[in-house]
PDB file of C-alpha atoms in Angstrom:
ATOM      1  CA  UNK A  94      -0.014   0.051   0.088  1.00 45.00           C
ATOM      2  CA  UNK A  95       2.986   2.086  -0.306  1.00 48.00           C
ATOM      3  CA  UNK A  96       1.920   5.289  -3.030  1.00 54.00           C
ATOM      4  CA  UNK A  97       4.408   5.495  -6.025  1.00 58.00           C
ATOM      5  CA  UNK A  98       5.753   8.514  -4.780  1.00 62.00           C
ATOM      6  CA  UNK A  99       6.418   9.069  -1.003  1.00 60.00           C
ATOM      7  CA  UNK A 100       5.650  12.552   0.567  1.00 62.00           C
ATOM      8  CA  UNK A 101       8.222  14.317   2.559  1.00 66.00           C
ATOM      9  CA  UNK A 102       5.755  15.030   5.470  1.00 69.00           C
ATOM     10  CA  UNK A 103       5.357  11.388   6.738  1.00 63.00           C
ATOM     11  CA  UNK A 104       3.860  10.966  10.431  1.00 63.00           C
ATOM     12  CA  UNK A 105       5.755   8.597  12.771  1.00 51.00           C
ATOM     13  CA  UNK A 106       3.147   5.819  11.935  1.00 54.00           C
ATOM     14  CA  UNK A 107       3.962   6.193   8.064  1.00 57.00           C
ATOM     15  CA  UNK A 108       7.832   6.200   8.831  1.00 53.00           C
ATOM     16  CA  UNK A 109       7.631   3.171  11.284  1.00 51.00           C
ATOM     17  CA  UNK A 110       7.642   0.207   8.463  1.00 52.00           C
ATOM     18  CA  UNK A 111      11.691   0.357   8.446  1.00 53.00           C
ATOM     19  CA  UNK A 112      12.035  -0.547  12.065  1.00 57.00           C
ATOM     20  CA  UNK A 113      12.232  -4.135  13.338  1.00 64.00           C
ATOM     21  CA  UNK A 114      12.480  -6.096  10.260  1.00 66.00           C
ATOM     22  CA  UNK A 115      15.635  -7.891  10.614  1.00 69.00           C
ATOM     23  CA  UNK A 116      13.434 -11.290  10.524  1.00 68.00           C
ATOM     24  CA  UNK A 117      11.988 -10.312   7.412  1.00 70.00           C
ATOM     25  CA  UNK A 118      15.308  -9.337   5.654  1.00 72.00           C
ATOM     26  CA  UNK A 119      16.853 -12.809   6.909  1.00 73.00           C
ATOM     27  CA  UNK A 120      14.128 -14.863   5.923  1.00 73.00           C
ATOM     28  CA  UNK A 121      13.438 -13.539   2.398  1.00 75.00           C
ATOM     29  CA  UNK A 122      17.349 -13.961   1.725  1.00 76.00           C
ATOM     30  CA  UNK A 123      18.397 -17.308   3.405  1.00 73.00           C
ATOM     31  CA  UNK A 124      15.389 -18.704   4.946  1.00 72.00           C
ATOM     32  CA  UNK A 125      16.921 -22.076   5.536  1.00 77.00           C
ATOM     33  CA  UNK A 126      19.644 -20.656   7.921  1.00 78.00           C
ATOM     34  CA  UNK A 127      16.918 -20.141  10.540  1.00 79.00           C
ATOM     35  CA  UNK A 128      15.203 -23.389   9.112  1.00 82.00           C
ATOM     36  CA  UNK A 129      17.895 -25.563  10.615  1.00 82.00           C
ATOM     37  CA  UNK A 130      17.855 -23.897  14.088  1.00 81.00           C
ATOM     38  CA  UNK A 131      14.145 -23.747  14.383  1.00 84.00           C
ATOM     39  CA  UNK A 132      14.065 -27.625  13.450  1.00 87.00           C
ATOM     40  CA  UNK A 133      16.687 -28.573  15.781  1.00 90.00           C
ATOM     41  CA  UNK A 134      15.935 -26.786  19.175  1.00 91.00           C
ATOM     42  CA  UNK A 135      12.678 -26.889  20.502  1.00 92.00           C
ATOM     43  CA  UNK A 136      13.777 -23.986  23.128  1.00 93.00           C
ATOM     44  CA  UNK A 137      15.258 -21.848  20.128  1.00 91.00           C
ATOM     45  CA  UNK A 138      12.083 -22.191  18.581  1.00 91.00           C
ATOM     46  CA  UNK A 139      10.119 -21.445  21.372  1.00 94.00           C
ATOM     47  CA  UNK A 140      12.088 -18.445  21.886  1.00 93.00           C
ATOM     48  CA  UNK A 141      11.838 -17.325  18.594  1.00 90.00           C
ATOM     49  CA  UNK A 142       8.217 -17.524  18.546  1.00 92.00           C
ATOM     50  CA  UNK A 143       7.946 -16.042  21.935  1.00 94.00           C
ATOM     51  CA  UNK A 144       9.903 -12.834  20.881  1.00 91.00           C
ATOM     52  CA  UNK A 145       7.345 -12.295  18.287  1.00 91.00           C
ATOM     53  CA  UNK A 146       4.355 -12.262  20.382  1.00 94.00           C
ATOM     54  CA  UNK A 147       6.251 -10.019  22.526  1.00 93.00           C
ATOM     55  CA  UNK A 148       6.927  -7.929  19.890  1.00 90.00           C
ATOM     56  CA  UNK A 149       3.801  -8.106  17.867  1.00 91.00           C
ATOM     57  CA  UNK A 150       0.980  -7.972  20.341  1.00 94.00           C
ATOM     58  CA  UNK A 151      -0.347  -5.221  22.044  1.00 94.00           C
ATOM     59  CA  UNK A 152       0.931  -5.662  25.714  1.00 94.00           C
ATOM     60  CA  UNK A 153       1.904  -3.478  28.435  1.00 92.00           C
ATOM     61  CA  UNK A 154       5.707  -4.819  28.722  1.00 91.00           C
ATOM     62  CA  UNK A 155       4.642  -8.277  29.447  1.00 94.00           C
ATOM     63  CA  UNK A 156       3.257 -10.896  26.343  1.00 95.00           C
ATOM     64  CA  UNK A 157       1.201 -12.483  29.140  1.00 96.00           C
ATOM     65  CA  UNK A 158      -0.802  -9.016  29.133  1.00 94.00           C
ATOM     66  CA  UNK A 159      -1.998 -10.322  25.552  1.00 95.00           C
ATOM     67  CA  UNK A 160      -1.658 -14.090  25.624  1.00 97.00           C
ATOM     68  CA  UNK A 161      -1.905 -16.484  28.374  1.00 96.00           C
ATOM     69  CA  UNK A 162       1.030 -18.981  28.730  1.00 97.00           C
ATOM     70  CA  UNK A 163      -1.217 -21.886  27.569  1.00 97.00           C
ATOM     71  CA  UNK A 164      -2.435 -20.136  24.298  1.00 96.00           C
ATOM     72  CA  UNK A 165       1.188 -19.685  23.657  1.00 97.00           C
ATOM     73  CA  UNK A 166       2.423 -23.186  24.301  1.00 97.00           C
ATOM     74  CA  UNK A 167      -0.270 -24.546  22.209  1.00 97.00           C
ATOM     75  CA  UNK A 168       0.760 -22.431  19.257  1.00 95.00           C
ATOM     76  CA  UNK A 169       4.387 -23.007  19.628  1.00 95.00           C
ATOM     77  CA  UNK A 170       3.698 -26.818  20.429  1.00 96.00           C
ATOM     78  CA  UNK A 171       1.668 -26.745  16.966  1.00 95.00           C
ATOM     79  CA  UNK A 172       4.823 -25.719  14.977  1.00 92.00           C
ATOM     80  CA  UNK A 173       7.118 -28.133  16.889  1.00 94.00           C
ATOM     81  CA  UNK A 174       5.144 -31.210  16.796  1.00 95.00           C
ATOM     82  CA  UNK A 175       4.387 -30.349  12.703  1.00 95.00           C
ATOM     83  CA  UNK A 176       7.878 -29.342  12.192  1.00 91.00           C
ATOM     84  CA  UNK A 177       6.323 -26.092  10.257  1.00 89.00           C
ATOM     85  CA  UNK A 178       8.101 -23.665  12.031  1.00 81.00           C
ATOM     86  CA  UNK A 179      10.983 -23.844   9.566  1.00 78.00           C
ATOM     87  CA  UNK A 180       8.694 -23.779   6.600  1.00 83.00           C
ATOM     88  CA  UNK A 181       6.745 -21.038   7.792  1.00 82.00           C
ATOM     89  CA  UNK A 182       9.963 -18.747   6.907  1.00 78.00           C
ATOM     90  CA  UNK A 183       9.446 -19.680   3.169  1.00 78.00           C
ATOM     91  CA  UNK A 184       6.613 -16.947   2.508  1.00 77.00           C
ATOM     92  CA  UNK A 185       8.989 -14.343   3.037  1.00 76.00           C
ATOM     93  CA  UNK A 186      11.618 -15.730   0.522  1.00 77.00           C
ATOM     94  CA  UNK A 187       8.766 -16.380  -2.115  1.00 80.00           C
ATOM     95  CA  UNK A 188       7.662 -13.082  -1.534  1.00 76.00           C
ATOM     96  CA  UNK A 189      10.864 -11.454  -1.446  1.00 75.00           C
ATOM     97  CA  UNK A 190      10.204  -9.141  -4.619  1.00 76.00           C
ATOM     98  CA  UNK A 191       6.531  -8.210  -3.559  1.00 71.00           C
ATOM     99  CA  UNK A 192       5.722  -4.979  -2.585  1.00 66.00           C
ATOM    100  CA  UNK A 193       3.052  -3.069  -0.586  1.00 64.00           C
ATOM    101  CA  UNK A 194       2.868  -0.652  -3.712  1.00 65.00           C
ATOM    102  CA  UNK A 195       1.315  -3.433  -5.950  1.00 66.00           C
ATOM    103  CA  UNK A 196      -1.552  -2.698  -8.612  1.00 73.00           C
ATOM    104  CA  UNK A 197      -4.897  -1.103  -7.749  1.00 81.00           C
ATOM    105  CA  UNK A 198      -7.589  -3.011  -6.707  1.00 83.00           C
ATOM    106  CA  UNK A 199     -11.398  -2.503  -7.407  1.00 89.00           C
ATOM    107  CA  UNK A 200     -12.861  -5.471  -5.325  1.00 92.00           C
ATOM    108  CA  UNK A 201     -14.595  -4.233  -2.047  1.00 94.00           C
ATOM    109  CA  UNK A 202     -12.123  -3.949   0.557  1.00 93.00           C
ATOM    110  CA  UNK A 203     -12.418  -3.879   4.222  1.00 95.00           C
ATOM    111  CA  UNK A 204      -9.518  -3.055   6.355  1.00 95.00           C
ATOM    112  CA  UNK A 205      -9.019  -2.968  10.214  1.00 96.00           C
ATOM    113  CA  UNK A 206      -5.756  -1.436  11.602  1.00 95.00           C
ATOM    114  CA  UNK A 207      -4.675  -2.875  14.956  1.00 96.00           C
ATOM    115  CA  UNK A 208      -2.616  -0.361  16.993  1.00 93.00           C
ATOM    116  CA  UNK A 209       0.304  -2.722  17.556  1.00 91.00           C
ATOM    117  CA  UNK A 210       0.549  -4.395  14.001  1.00 89.00           C
ATOM    118  CA  UNK A 211       4.194  -4.319  12.522  1.00 81.00           C
ATOM    119  CA  UNK A 212       2.690  -2.166   9.453  1.00 79.00           C
ATOM    120  CA  UNK A 213      -0.074   0.216   9.818  1.00 83.00           C
ATOM    121  CA  UNK A 214      -1.032   1.494   6.911  1.00 84.00           C
ATOM    122  CA  UNK A 215      -2.439   5.092   6.603  1.00 88.00           C
ATOM    123  CA  UNK A 216      -6.354   5.394   5.341  1.00 93.00           C
ATOM    124  CA  UNK A 217      -5.036   7.737   2.661  1.00 90.00           C
ATOM    125  CA  UNK A 218      -2.660   5.202   1.560  1.00 86.00           C
ATOM    126  CA  UNK A 219      -5.469   2.337   1.241  1.00 89.00           C
ATOM    127  CA  UNK A 220      -7.801   4.467  -0.577  1.00 91.00           C
ATOM    128  CA  UNK A 221      -5.311   5.241  -3.094  1.00 87.00           C
ATOM    129  CA  UNK A 222      -4.625   1.402  -3.830  1.00 87.00           C
ATOM    130  CA  UNK A 223      -8.225   0.333  -3.157  1.00 90.00           C
ATOM    131  CA  UNK A 224     -10.750   2.419  -5.014  1.00 92.00           C
ATOM    132  CA  UNK A 225     -13.447   0.613  -3.298  1.00 94.00           C
ATOM    133  CA  UNK A 226     -12.644   0.566   0.223  1.00 95.00           C
ATOM    134  CA  UNK A 227     -16.183  -0.398   1.959  1.00 95.00           C
ATOM    135  CA  UNK A 228     -14.894  -0.504   5.686  1.00 96.00           C
ATOM    136  CA  UNK A 229     -12.140   1.029   7.463  1.00 97.00           C
ATOM    137  CA  UNK A 230     -11.400   1.279  11.376  1.00 97.00           C
ATOM    138  CA  UNK A 231      -8.665   1.617  13.702  1.00 96.00           C
ATOM    139  CA  UNK A 232      -9.031  -0.832  16.482  1.00 96.00           C
ATOM    140  CA  UNK A 233      -8.420   0.091  20.134  1.00 95.00           C
ATOM    141  CA  UNK A 234      -6.261  -2.895  21.040  1.00 95.00           C
ATOM    142  CA  UNK A 235      -4.647  -5.664  19.204  1.00 96.00           C
ATOM    143  CA  UNK A 236      -1.345  -6.485  17.319  1.00 95.00           C
ATOM    144  CA  UNK A 237      -0.255  -8.639  14.602  1.00 93.00           C
ATOM    145  CA  UNK A 238      -1.995 -11.800  16.111  1.00 94.00           C
ATOM    146  CA  UNK A 239      -5.243  -9.827  16.295  1.00 95.00           C
ATOM    147  CA  UNK A 240      -7.723 -12.910  16.053  1.00 95.00           C
ATOM    148  CA  UNK A 241      -5.368 -14.673  18.511  1.00 95.00           C
ATOM    149  CA  UNK A 242      -5.297 -12.011  21.287  1.00 95.00           C
ATOM    150  CA  UNK A 243      -8.466 -10.030  20.973  1.00 96.00           C
ATOM    151  CA  UNK A 244     -10.746 -12.459  19.228  1.00 96.00           C
ATOM    152  CA  UNK A 245     -13.587 -10.785  20.286  1.00 97.00           C
ATOM    153  CA  UNK A 246     -12.763  -7.473  18.524  1.00 97.00           C
ATOM    154  CA  UNK A 247     -11.909  -9.325  15.442  1.00 97.00           C
ATOM    155  CA  UNK A 248     -14.931 -10.928  15.297  1.00 98.00           C
ATOM    156  CA  UNK A 249     -16.718  -7.677  15.574  1.00 97.00           C
ATOM    157  CA  UNK A 250     -14.287  -6.073  12.961  1.00 97.00           C
ATOM    158  CA  UNK A 251     -15.309  -8.913  10.681  1.00 96.00           C
ATOM    159  CA  UNK A 252     -19.125  -8.712  11.179  1.00 96.00           C
ATOM    160  CA  UNK A 253     -18.894  -4.767  10.641  1.00 96.00           C
ATOM    161  CA  UNK A 254     -16.951  -5.403   7.361  1.00 95.00           C
ATOM    162  CA  UNK A 255     -19.276  -7.829   6.004  1.00 93.00           C
ATOM    163  CA  UNK A 256     -22.293  -6.001   7.281  1.00 93.00           C
ATOM    164  CA  UNK A 257     -21.270  -3.370   4.661  1.00 85.00           C
ATOM    165  CA  UNK A 258     -21.717  -6.018   1.874  1.00 87.00           C
ATOM    166  CA  UNK A 259     -25.062  -6.883   3.119  1.00 86.00           C
ATOM    167  CA  UNK A 260     -26.764  -3.735   3.689  1.00 69.00           C
ATOM    168  CA  UNK A 261     -28.005  -1.354   0.840  1.00 66.00           C
TER     169      UNK A 261
END
């Protein structure tokens, strides 16, 4: 959702995308490097995922503010038992040449921006890319794992978005 020309007066939120993306650069260049560690060490894999929970959830300095230990362990265990933490890194390799400034989209689009999401698009950028932006909201809480950490807010946002398609 980046415009073709970037204005010189970007807000703090609009400047934020360059911060904290080391994992993305690593996975989009040599994903197998982290794969070996994630597939070999349950403790290493747990800390890799836990750090993402900490960094990408809406918490007050403790990840447990957003997710219970049981929920995190369930999620981490699924990656370990299925040996899919490594393959999950490949999405960044496969999309390494992709850009947020992709083509225009005229299909109905609904968007909710969660305050602790890694990349928070501005409405003006979304309107440039999505000519049929039917719903836009900025939630009060939530992060990258919004459906996981704030399921009630996520469900209400989905309902509000689809309501726009049902009502004349």
